[in-house]
PDB file of C-alpha atoms in Angstrom:
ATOM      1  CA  UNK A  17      -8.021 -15.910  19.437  1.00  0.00           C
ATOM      2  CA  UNK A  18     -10.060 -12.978  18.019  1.00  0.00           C
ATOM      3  CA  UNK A  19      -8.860 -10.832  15.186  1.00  0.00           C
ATOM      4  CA  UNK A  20     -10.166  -7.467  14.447  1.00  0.00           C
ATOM      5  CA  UNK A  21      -8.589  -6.682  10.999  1.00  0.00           C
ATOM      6  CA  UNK A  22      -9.789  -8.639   7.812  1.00  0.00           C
ATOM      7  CA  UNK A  23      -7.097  -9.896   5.525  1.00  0.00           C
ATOM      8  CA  UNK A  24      -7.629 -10.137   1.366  1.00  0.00           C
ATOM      9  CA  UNK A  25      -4.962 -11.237  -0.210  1.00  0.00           C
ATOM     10  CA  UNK A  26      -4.961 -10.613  -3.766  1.00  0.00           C
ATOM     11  CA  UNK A  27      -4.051 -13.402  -6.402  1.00  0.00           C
ATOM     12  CA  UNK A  28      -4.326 -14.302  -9.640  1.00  0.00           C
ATOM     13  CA  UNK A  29      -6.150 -17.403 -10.109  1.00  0.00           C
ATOM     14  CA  UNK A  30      -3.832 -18.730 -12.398  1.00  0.00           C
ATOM     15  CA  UNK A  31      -0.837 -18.526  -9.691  1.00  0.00           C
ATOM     16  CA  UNK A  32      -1.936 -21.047  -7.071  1.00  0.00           C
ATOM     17  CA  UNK A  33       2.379 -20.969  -5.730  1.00  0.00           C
ATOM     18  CA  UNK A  34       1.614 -17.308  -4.965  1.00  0.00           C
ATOM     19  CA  UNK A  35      -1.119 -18.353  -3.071  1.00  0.00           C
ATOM     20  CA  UNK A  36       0.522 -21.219  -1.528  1.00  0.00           C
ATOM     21  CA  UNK A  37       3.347 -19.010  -0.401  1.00  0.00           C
ATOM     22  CA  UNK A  38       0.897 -16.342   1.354  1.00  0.00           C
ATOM     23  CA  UNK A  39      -1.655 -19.559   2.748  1.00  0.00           C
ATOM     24  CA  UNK A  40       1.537 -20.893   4.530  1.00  0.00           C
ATOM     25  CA  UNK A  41       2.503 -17.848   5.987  1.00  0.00           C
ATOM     26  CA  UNK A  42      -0.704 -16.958   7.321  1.00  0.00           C
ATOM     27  CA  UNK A  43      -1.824 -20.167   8.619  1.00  0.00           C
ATOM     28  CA  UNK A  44       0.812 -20.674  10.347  1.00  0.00           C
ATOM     29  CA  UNK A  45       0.667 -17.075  12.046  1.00  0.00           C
ATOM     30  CA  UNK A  46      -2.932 -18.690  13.084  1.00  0.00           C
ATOM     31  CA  UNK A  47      -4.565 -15.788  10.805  1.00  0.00           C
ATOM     32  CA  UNK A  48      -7.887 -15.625   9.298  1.00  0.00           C
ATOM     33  CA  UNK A  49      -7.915 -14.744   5.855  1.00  0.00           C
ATOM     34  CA  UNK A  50      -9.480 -14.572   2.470  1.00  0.00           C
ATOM     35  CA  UNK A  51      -8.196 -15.027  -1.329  1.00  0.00           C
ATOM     36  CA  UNK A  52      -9.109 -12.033  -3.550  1.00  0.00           C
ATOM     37  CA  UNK A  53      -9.004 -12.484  -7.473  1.00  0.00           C
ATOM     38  CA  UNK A  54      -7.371 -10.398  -9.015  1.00  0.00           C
ATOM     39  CA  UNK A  55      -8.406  -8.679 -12.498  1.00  0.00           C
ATOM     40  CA  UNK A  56      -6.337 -10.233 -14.784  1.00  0.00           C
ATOM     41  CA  UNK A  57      -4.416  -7.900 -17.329  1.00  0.00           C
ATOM     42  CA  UNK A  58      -3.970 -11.081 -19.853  1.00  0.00           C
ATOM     43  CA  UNK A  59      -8.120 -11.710 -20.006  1.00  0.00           C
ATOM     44  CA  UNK A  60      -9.220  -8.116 -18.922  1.00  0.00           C
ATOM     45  CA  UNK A  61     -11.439  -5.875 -21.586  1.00  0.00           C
ATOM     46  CA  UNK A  62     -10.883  -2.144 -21.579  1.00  0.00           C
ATOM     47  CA  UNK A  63     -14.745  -1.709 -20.529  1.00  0.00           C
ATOM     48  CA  UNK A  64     -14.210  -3.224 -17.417  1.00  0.00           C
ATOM     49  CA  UNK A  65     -11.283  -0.920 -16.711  1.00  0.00           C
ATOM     50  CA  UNK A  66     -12.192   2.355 -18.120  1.00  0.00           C
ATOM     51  CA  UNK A  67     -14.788   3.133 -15.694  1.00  0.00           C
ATOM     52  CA  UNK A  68     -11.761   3.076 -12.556  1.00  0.00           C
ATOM     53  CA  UNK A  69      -8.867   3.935 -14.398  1.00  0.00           C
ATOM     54  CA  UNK A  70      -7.560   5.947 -17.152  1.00  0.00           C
ATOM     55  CA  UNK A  71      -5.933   3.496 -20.052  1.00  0.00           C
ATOM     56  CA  UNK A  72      -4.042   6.326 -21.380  1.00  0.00           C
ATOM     57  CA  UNK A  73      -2.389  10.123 -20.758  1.00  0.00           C
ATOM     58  CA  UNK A  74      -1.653   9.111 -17.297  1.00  0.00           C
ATOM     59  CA  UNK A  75       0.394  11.798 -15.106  1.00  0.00           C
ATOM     60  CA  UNK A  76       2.613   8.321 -13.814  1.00  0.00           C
ATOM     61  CA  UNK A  77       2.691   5.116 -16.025  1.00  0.00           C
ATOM     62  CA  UNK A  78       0.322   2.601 -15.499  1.00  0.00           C
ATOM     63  CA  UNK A  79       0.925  -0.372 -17.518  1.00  0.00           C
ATOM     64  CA  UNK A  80      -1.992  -2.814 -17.668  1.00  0.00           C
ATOM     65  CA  UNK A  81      -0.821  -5.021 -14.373  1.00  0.00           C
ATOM     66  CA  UNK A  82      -0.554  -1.247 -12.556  1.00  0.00           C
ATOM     67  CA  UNK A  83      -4.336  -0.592 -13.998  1.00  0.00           C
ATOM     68  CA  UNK A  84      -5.542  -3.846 -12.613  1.00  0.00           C
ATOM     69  CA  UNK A  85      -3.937  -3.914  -9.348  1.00  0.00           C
ATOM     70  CA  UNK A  86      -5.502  -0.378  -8.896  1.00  0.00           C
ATOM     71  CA  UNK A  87      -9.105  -2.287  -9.667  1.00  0.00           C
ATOM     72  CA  UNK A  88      -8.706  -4.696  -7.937  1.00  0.00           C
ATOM     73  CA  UNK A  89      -7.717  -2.892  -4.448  1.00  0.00           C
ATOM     74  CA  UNK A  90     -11.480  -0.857  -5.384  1.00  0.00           C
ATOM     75  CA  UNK A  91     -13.364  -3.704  -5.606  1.00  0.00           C
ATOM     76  CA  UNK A  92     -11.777  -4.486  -1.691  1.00  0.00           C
ATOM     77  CA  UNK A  93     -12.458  -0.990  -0.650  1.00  0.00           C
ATOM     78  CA  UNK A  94     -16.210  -0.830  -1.942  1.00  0.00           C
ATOM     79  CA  UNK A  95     -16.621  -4.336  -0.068  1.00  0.00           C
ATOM     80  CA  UNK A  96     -14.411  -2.542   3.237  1.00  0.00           C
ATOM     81  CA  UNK A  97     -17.016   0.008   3.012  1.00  0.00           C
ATOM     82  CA  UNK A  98     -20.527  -2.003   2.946  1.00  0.00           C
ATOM     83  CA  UNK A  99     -19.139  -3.498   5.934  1.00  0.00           C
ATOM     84  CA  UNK A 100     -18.647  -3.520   9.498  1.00  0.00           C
ATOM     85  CA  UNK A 101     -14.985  -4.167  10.321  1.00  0.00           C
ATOM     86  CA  UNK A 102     -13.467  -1.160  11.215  1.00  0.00           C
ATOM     87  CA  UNK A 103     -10.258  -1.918   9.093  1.00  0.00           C
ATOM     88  CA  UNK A 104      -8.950  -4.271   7.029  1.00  0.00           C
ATOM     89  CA  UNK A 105      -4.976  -5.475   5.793  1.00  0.00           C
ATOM     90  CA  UNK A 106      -4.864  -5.851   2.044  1.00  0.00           C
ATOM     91  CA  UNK A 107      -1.792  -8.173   1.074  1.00  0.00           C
ATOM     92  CA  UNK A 108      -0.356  -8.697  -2.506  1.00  0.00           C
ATOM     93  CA  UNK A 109       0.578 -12.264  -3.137  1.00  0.00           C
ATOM     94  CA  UNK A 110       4.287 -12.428  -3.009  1.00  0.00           C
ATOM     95  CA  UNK A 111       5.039 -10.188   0.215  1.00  0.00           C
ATOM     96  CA  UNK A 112       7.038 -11.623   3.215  1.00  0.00           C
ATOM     97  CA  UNK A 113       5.282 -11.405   6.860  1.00  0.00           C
ATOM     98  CA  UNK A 114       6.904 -10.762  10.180  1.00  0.00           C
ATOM     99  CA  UNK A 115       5.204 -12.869  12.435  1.00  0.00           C
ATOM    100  CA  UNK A 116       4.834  -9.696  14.791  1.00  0.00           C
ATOM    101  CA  UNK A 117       2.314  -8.407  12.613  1.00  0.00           C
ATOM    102  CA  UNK A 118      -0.055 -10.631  14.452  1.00  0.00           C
ATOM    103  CA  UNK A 119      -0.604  -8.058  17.337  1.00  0.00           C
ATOM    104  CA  UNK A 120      -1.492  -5.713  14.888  1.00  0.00           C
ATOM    105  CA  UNK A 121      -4.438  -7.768  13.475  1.00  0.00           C
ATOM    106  CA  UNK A 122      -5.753  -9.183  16.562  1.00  0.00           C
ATOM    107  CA  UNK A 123      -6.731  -5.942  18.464  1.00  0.00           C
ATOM    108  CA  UNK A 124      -8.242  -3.081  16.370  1.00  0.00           C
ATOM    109  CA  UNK A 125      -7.769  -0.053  19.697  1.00  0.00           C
ATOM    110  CA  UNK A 126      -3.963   0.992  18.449  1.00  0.00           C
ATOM    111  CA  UNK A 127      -5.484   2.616  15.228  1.00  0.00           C
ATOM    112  CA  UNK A 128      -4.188   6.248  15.518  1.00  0.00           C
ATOM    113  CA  UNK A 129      -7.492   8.534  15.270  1.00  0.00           C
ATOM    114  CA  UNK A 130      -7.093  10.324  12.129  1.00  0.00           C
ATOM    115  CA  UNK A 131      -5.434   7.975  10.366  1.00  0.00           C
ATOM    116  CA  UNK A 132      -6.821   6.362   7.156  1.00  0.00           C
ATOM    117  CA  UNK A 133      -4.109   4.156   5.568  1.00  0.00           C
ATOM    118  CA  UNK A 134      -0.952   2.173   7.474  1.00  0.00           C
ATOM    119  CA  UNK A 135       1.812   1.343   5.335  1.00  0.00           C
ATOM    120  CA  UNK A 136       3.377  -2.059   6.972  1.00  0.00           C
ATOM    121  CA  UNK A 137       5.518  -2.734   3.449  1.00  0.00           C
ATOM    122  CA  UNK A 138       9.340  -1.805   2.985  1.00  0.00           C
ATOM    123  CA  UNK A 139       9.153  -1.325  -1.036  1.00  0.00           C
ATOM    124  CA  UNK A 140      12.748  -1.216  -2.790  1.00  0.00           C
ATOM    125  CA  UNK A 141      15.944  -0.811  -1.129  1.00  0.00           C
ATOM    126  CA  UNK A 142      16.191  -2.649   1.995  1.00  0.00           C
ATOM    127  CA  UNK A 143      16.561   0.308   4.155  1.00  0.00           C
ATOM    128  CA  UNK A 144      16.171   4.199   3.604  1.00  0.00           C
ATOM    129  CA  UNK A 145      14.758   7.336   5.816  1.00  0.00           C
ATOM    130  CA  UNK A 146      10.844   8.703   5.383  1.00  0.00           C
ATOM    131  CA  UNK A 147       9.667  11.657   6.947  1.00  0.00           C
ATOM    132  CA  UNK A 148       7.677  10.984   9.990  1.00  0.00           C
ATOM    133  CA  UNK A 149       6.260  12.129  13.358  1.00  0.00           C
ATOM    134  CA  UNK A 150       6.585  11.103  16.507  1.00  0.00           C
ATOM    135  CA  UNK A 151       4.820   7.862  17.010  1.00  0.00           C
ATOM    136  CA  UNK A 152       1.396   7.830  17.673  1.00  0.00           C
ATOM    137  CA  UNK A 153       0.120   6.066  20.840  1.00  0.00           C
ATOM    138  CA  UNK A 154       1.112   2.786  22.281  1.00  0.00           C
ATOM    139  CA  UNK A 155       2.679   0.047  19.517  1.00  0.00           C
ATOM    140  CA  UNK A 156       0.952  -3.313  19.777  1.00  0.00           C
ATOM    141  CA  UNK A 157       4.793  -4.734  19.411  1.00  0.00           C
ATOM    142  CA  UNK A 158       7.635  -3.111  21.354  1.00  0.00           C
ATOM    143  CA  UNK A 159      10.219  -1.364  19.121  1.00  0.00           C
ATOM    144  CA  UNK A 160       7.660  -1.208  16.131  1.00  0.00           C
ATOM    145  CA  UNK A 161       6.185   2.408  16.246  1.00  0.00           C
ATOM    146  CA  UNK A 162       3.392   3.658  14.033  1.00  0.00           C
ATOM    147  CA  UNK A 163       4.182   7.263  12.741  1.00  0.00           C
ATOM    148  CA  UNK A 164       1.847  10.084  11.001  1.00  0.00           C
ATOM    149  CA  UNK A 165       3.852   9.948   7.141  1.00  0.00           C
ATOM    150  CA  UNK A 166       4.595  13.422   5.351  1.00  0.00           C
ATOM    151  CA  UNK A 167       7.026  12.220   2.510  1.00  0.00           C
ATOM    152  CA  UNK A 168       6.023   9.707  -0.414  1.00  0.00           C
ATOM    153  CA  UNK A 169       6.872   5.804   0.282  1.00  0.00           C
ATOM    154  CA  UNK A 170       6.045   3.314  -2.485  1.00  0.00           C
ATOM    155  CA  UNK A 171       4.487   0.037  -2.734  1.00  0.00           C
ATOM    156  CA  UNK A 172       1.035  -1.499  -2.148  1.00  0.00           C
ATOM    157  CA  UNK A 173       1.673  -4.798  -0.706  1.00  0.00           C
ATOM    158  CA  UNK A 174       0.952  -4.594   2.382  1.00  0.00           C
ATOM    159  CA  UNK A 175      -1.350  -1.859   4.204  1.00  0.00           C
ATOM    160  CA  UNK A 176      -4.283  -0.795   6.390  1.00  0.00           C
ATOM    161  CA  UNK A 177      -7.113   1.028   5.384  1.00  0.00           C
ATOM    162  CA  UNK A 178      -9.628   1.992   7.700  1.00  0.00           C
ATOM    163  CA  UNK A 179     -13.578   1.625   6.546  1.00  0.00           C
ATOM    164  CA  UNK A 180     -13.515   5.111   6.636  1.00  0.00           C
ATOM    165  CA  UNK A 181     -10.531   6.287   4.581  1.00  0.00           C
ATOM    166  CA  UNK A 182     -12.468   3.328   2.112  1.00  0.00           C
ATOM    167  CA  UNK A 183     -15.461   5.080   2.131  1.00  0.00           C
ATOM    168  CA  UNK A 184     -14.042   8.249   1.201  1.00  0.00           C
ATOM    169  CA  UNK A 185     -11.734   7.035  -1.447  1.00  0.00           C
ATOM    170  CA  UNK A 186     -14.544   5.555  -3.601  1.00  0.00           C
ATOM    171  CA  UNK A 187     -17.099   8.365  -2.753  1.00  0.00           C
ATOM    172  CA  UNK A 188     -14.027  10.649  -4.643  1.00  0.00           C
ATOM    173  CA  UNK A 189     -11.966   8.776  -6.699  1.00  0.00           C
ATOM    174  CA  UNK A 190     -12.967   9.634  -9.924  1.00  0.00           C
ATOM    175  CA  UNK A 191     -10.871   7.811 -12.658  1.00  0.00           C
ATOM    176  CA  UNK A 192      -7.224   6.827 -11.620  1.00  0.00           C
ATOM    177  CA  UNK A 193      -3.949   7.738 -13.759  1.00  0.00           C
ATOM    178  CA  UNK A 194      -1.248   7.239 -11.481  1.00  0.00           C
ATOM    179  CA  UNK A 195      -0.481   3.662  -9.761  1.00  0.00           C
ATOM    180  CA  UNK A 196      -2.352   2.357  -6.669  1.00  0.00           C
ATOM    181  CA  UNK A 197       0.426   3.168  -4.486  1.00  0.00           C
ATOM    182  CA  UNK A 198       1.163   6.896  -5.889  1.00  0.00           C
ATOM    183  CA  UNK A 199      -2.373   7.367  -5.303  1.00  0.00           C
ATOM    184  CA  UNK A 200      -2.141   6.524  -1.877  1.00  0.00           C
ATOM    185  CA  UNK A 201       0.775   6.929  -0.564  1.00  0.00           C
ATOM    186  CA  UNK A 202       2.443   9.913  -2.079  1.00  0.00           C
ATOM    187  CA  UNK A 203       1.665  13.442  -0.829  1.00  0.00           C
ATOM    188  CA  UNK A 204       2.039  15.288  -4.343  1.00  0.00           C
ATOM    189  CA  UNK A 205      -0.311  12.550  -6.302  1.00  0.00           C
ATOM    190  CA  UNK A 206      -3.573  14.096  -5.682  1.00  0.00           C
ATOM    191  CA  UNK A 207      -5.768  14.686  -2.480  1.00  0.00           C
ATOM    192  CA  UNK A 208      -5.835  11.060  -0.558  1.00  0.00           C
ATOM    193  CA  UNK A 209      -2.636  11.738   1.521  1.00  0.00           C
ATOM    194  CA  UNK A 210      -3.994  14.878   2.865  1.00  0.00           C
ATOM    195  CA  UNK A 211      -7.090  14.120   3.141  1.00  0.00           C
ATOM    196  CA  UNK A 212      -7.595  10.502   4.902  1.00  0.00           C
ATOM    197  CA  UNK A 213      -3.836  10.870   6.914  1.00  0.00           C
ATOM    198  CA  UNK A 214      -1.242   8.387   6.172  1.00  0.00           C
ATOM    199  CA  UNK A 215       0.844   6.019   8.872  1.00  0.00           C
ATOM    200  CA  UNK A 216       3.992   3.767   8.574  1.00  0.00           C
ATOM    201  CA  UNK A 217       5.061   0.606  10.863  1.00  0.00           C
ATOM    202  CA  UNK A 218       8.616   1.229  11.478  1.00  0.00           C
ATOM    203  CA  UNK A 219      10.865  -1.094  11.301  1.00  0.00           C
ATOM    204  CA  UNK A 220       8.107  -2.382   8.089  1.00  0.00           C
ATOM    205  CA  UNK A 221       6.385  -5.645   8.800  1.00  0.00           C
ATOM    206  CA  UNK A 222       6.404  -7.025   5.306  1.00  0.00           C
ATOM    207  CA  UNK A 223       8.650  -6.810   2.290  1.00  0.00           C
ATOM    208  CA  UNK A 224       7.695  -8.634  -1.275  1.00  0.00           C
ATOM    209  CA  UNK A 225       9.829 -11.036  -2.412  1.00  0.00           C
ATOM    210  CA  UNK A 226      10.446 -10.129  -6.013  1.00  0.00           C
ATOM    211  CA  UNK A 227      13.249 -12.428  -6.230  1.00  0.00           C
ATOM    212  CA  UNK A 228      10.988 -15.238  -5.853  1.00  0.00           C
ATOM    213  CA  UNK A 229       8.305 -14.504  -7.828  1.00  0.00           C
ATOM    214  CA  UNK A 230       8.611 -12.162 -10.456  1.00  0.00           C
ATOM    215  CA  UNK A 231       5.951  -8.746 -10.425  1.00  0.00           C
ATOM    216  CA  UNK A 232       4.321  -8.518 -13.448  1.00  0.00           C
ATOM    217  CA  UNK A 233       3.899  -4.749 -12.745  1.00  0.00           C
ATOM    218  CA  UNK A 234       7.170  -4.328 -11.798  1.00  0.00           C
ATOM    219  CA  UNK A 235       8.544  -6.245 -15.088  1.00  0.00           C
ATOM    220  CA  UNK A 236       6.260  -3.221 -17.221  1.00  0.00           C
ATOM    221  CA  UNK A 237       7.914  -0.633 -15.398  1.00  0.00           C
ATOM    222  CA  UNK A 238      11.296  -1.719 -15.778  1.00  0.00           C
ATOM    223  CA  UNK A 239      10.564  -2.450 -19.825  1.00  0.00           C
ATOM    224  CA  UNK A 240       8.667   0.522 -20.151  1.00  0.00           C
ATOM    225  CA  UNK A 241      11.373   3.821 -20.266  1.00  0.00           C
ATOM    226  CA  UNK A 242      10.080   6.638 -19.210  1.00  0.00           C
ATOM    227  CA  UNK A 243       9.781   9.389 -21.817  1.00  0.00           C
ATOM    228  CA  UNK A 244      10.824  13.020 -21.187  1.00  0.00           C
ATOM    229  CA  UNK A 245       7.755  14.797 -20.220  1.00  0.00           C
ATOM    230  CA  UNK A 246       6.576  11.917 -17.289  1.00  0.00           C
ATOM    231  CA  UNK A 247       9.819  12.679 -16.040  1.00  0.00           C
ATOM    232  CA  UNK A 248       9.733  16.337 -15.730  1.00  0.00           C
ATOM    233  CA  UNK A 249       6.362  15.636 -13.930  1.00  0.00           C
ATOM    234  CA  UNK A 250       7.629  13.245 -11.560  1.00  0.00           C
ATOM    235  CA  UNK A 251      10.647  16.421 -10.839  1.00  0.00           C
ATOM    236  CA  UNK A 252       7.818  18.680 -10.674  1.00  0.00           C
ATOM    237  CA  UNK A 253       6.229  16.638  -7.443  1.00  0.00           C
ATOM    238  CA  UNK A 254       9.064  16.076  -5.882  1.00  0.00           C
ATOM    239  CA  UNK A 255       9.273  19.772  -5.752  1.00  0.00           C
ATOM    240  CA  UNK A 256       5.919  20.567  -4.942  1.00  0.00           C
ATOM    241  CA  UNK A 257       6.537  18.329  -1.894  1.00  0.00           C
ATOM    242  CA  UNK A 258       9.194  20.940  -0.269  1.00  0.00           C
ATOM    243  CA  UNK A 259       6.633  23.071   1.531  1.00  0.00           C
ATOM    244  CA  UNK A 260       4.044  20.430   3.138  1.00  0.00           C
ATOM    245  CA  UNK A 261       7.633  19.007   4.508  1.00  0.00           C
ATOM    246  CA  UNK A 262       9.031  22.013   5.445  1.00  0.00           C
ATOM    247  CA  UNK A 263       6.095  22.947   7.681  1.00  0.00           C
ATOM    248  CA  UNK A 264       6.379  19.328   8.938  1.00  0.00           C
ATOM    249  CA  UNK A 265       9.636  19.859  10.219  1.00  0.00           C
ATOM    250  CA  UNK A 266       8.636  22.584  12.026  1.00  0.00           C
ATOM    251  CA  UNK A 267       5.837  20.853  13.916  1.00  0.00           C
ATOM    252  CA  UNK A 268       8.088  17.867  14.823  1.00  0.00           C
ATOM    253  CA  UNK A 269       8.495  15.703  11.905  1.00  0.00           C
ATOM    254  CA  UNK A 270      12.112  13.663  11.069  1.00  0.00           C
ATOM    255  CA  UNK A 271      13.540  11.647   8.961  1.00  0.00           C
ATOM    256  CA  UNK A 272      13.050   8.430  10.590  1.00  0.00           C
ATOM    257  CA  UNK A 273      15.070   5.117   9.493  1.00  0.00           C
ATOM    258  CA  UNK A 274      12.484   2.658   7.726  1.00  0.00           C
ATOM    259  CA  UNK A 275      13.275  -0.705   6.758  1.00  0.00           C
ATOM    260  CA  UNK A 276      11.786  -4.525   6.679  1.00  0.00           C
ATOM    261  CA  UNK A 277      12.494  -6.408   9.910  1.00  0.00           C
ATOM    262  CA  UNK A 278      11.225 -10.081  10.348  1.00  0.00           C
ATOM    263  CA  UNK A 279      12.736 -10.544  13.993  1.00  0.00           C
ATOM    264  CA  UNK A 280      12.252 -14.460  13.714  1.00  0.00           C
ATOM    265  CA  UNK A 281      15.341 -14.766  15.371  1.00  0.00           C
TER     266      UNK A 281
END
């Protein structure tokens, strides 16, 4: 069968189980695929970083596993963009796959039209709400809908990025100092939300398994605490945020359940 939507996973080349774990998921899903490595924040040099991201006074904490995961998902976007796929899924290594993610990948014509980046990960708690609108088009999957996003949602796992929303995220990037997924996926970070129009899969198609394999980036934000000013920042965007949601609500947005559903069985 065909399949319209690339796949990198990204994995460090010293954790071949990681690997293992995503090769046997996607194999058997009969999924074409392709290993990414990822910058390494044990071997990296600050040369090879400072050019993407900021190594220090950043508005959200990066540690350096947040600085090379942002790399790292640049390097697949500059390659997106050269291309000619229309999309592609970019997968961290340690993220659980509902096998109805297939439809998704094998026929590219569901892609809302002004829609830049699909989130398909639940991050954190296993269920919450997120601000959405109503979906957008015909699902590839009954009871999955994909809905314009106007409220933050964390994680960069698992999502699609159109070759467009690529293009124009490298030709304005300039250098990063929040994480990948702030950058992304939250509307108060800086211009990418508004600018390239954001999606989720509800119920989420993937969910990493942190239990299994421990994040490195999520081990440096637990260690790290956050100090007093990055934490009257991170008030001051929530904040912000009221108005662009407000006027949401008003042209149709909810709060919309969003959790990780495998539906294996």
């Amino acid at each position: 069968m065909g399949q319209d939507i690339a796949i990198y996973v990204i994995n460090l080349d010293r954790r071949p189980d990681r690997l293992a774990f995503m090769a046997g998921q996607l194999d058997a899903l009969g999924l074409a695929w392709r290993q990414v490595a990822a910058v390494d924040a044990q071997t990296v040099a600050d040369a090879e970083l400072a050019p993407e991201v900021a190594l220090a006074g950043h508005r959200v904490r990066m540690g350096r596993g947040s600085q090379c995961c942002a790399v790292t998902n640049f390097r697949i976007f500059r390659e997106l963009a050269r291309g000619d796929a229309l999309a592609a899924l970019i997968l961290q290594d340690d993220v659980q796959l509902s096998p109805e993610l297939v439809p998704f990948l094998r026929n590219d014509g569901w892609l809302p039209e002004g829609i830049g980046l699909i989130q398909l990960e639940k991050y954190g708690r296993k269920t919450s709400t997120r601000l959405a609108g109503p979906p957008l088009g015909e699902s590839p999957v009954p009871g999955r809908q994909v809905r314009r996003l106007y409220s933050r949602t964390g994680g960069a796992g698992a999502f699609i990025v159109t070759r467009t929303a690529a293009r124009t995220i490298i030709a304005r990037k300039g250098v990063l100092d929040v994480p990948i997924d702030h950058f992304l996926f939250s509307p108060n970070a800086g211009w990418v939300f508004g600018a390239v129009g954001v999606a989720i899969v509800t119920p989420a198609l993937a969910v990493q398994r942190q239990e299994a394999f421990a994040s490195d980036i999520a081990a440096e934000r637990s260690s790290d605490p956050k100090p007093l000013p990055a934490r009257l920042r991170r008030l001051w965007m929530e904040v912000n945020r009221a108005p662009m949601q407000a006027a949401a609500w008003i042209g149709g947005a909810r709060p919309v359940p969003f959790g990780f559903e495998d539906r294996t069985g």
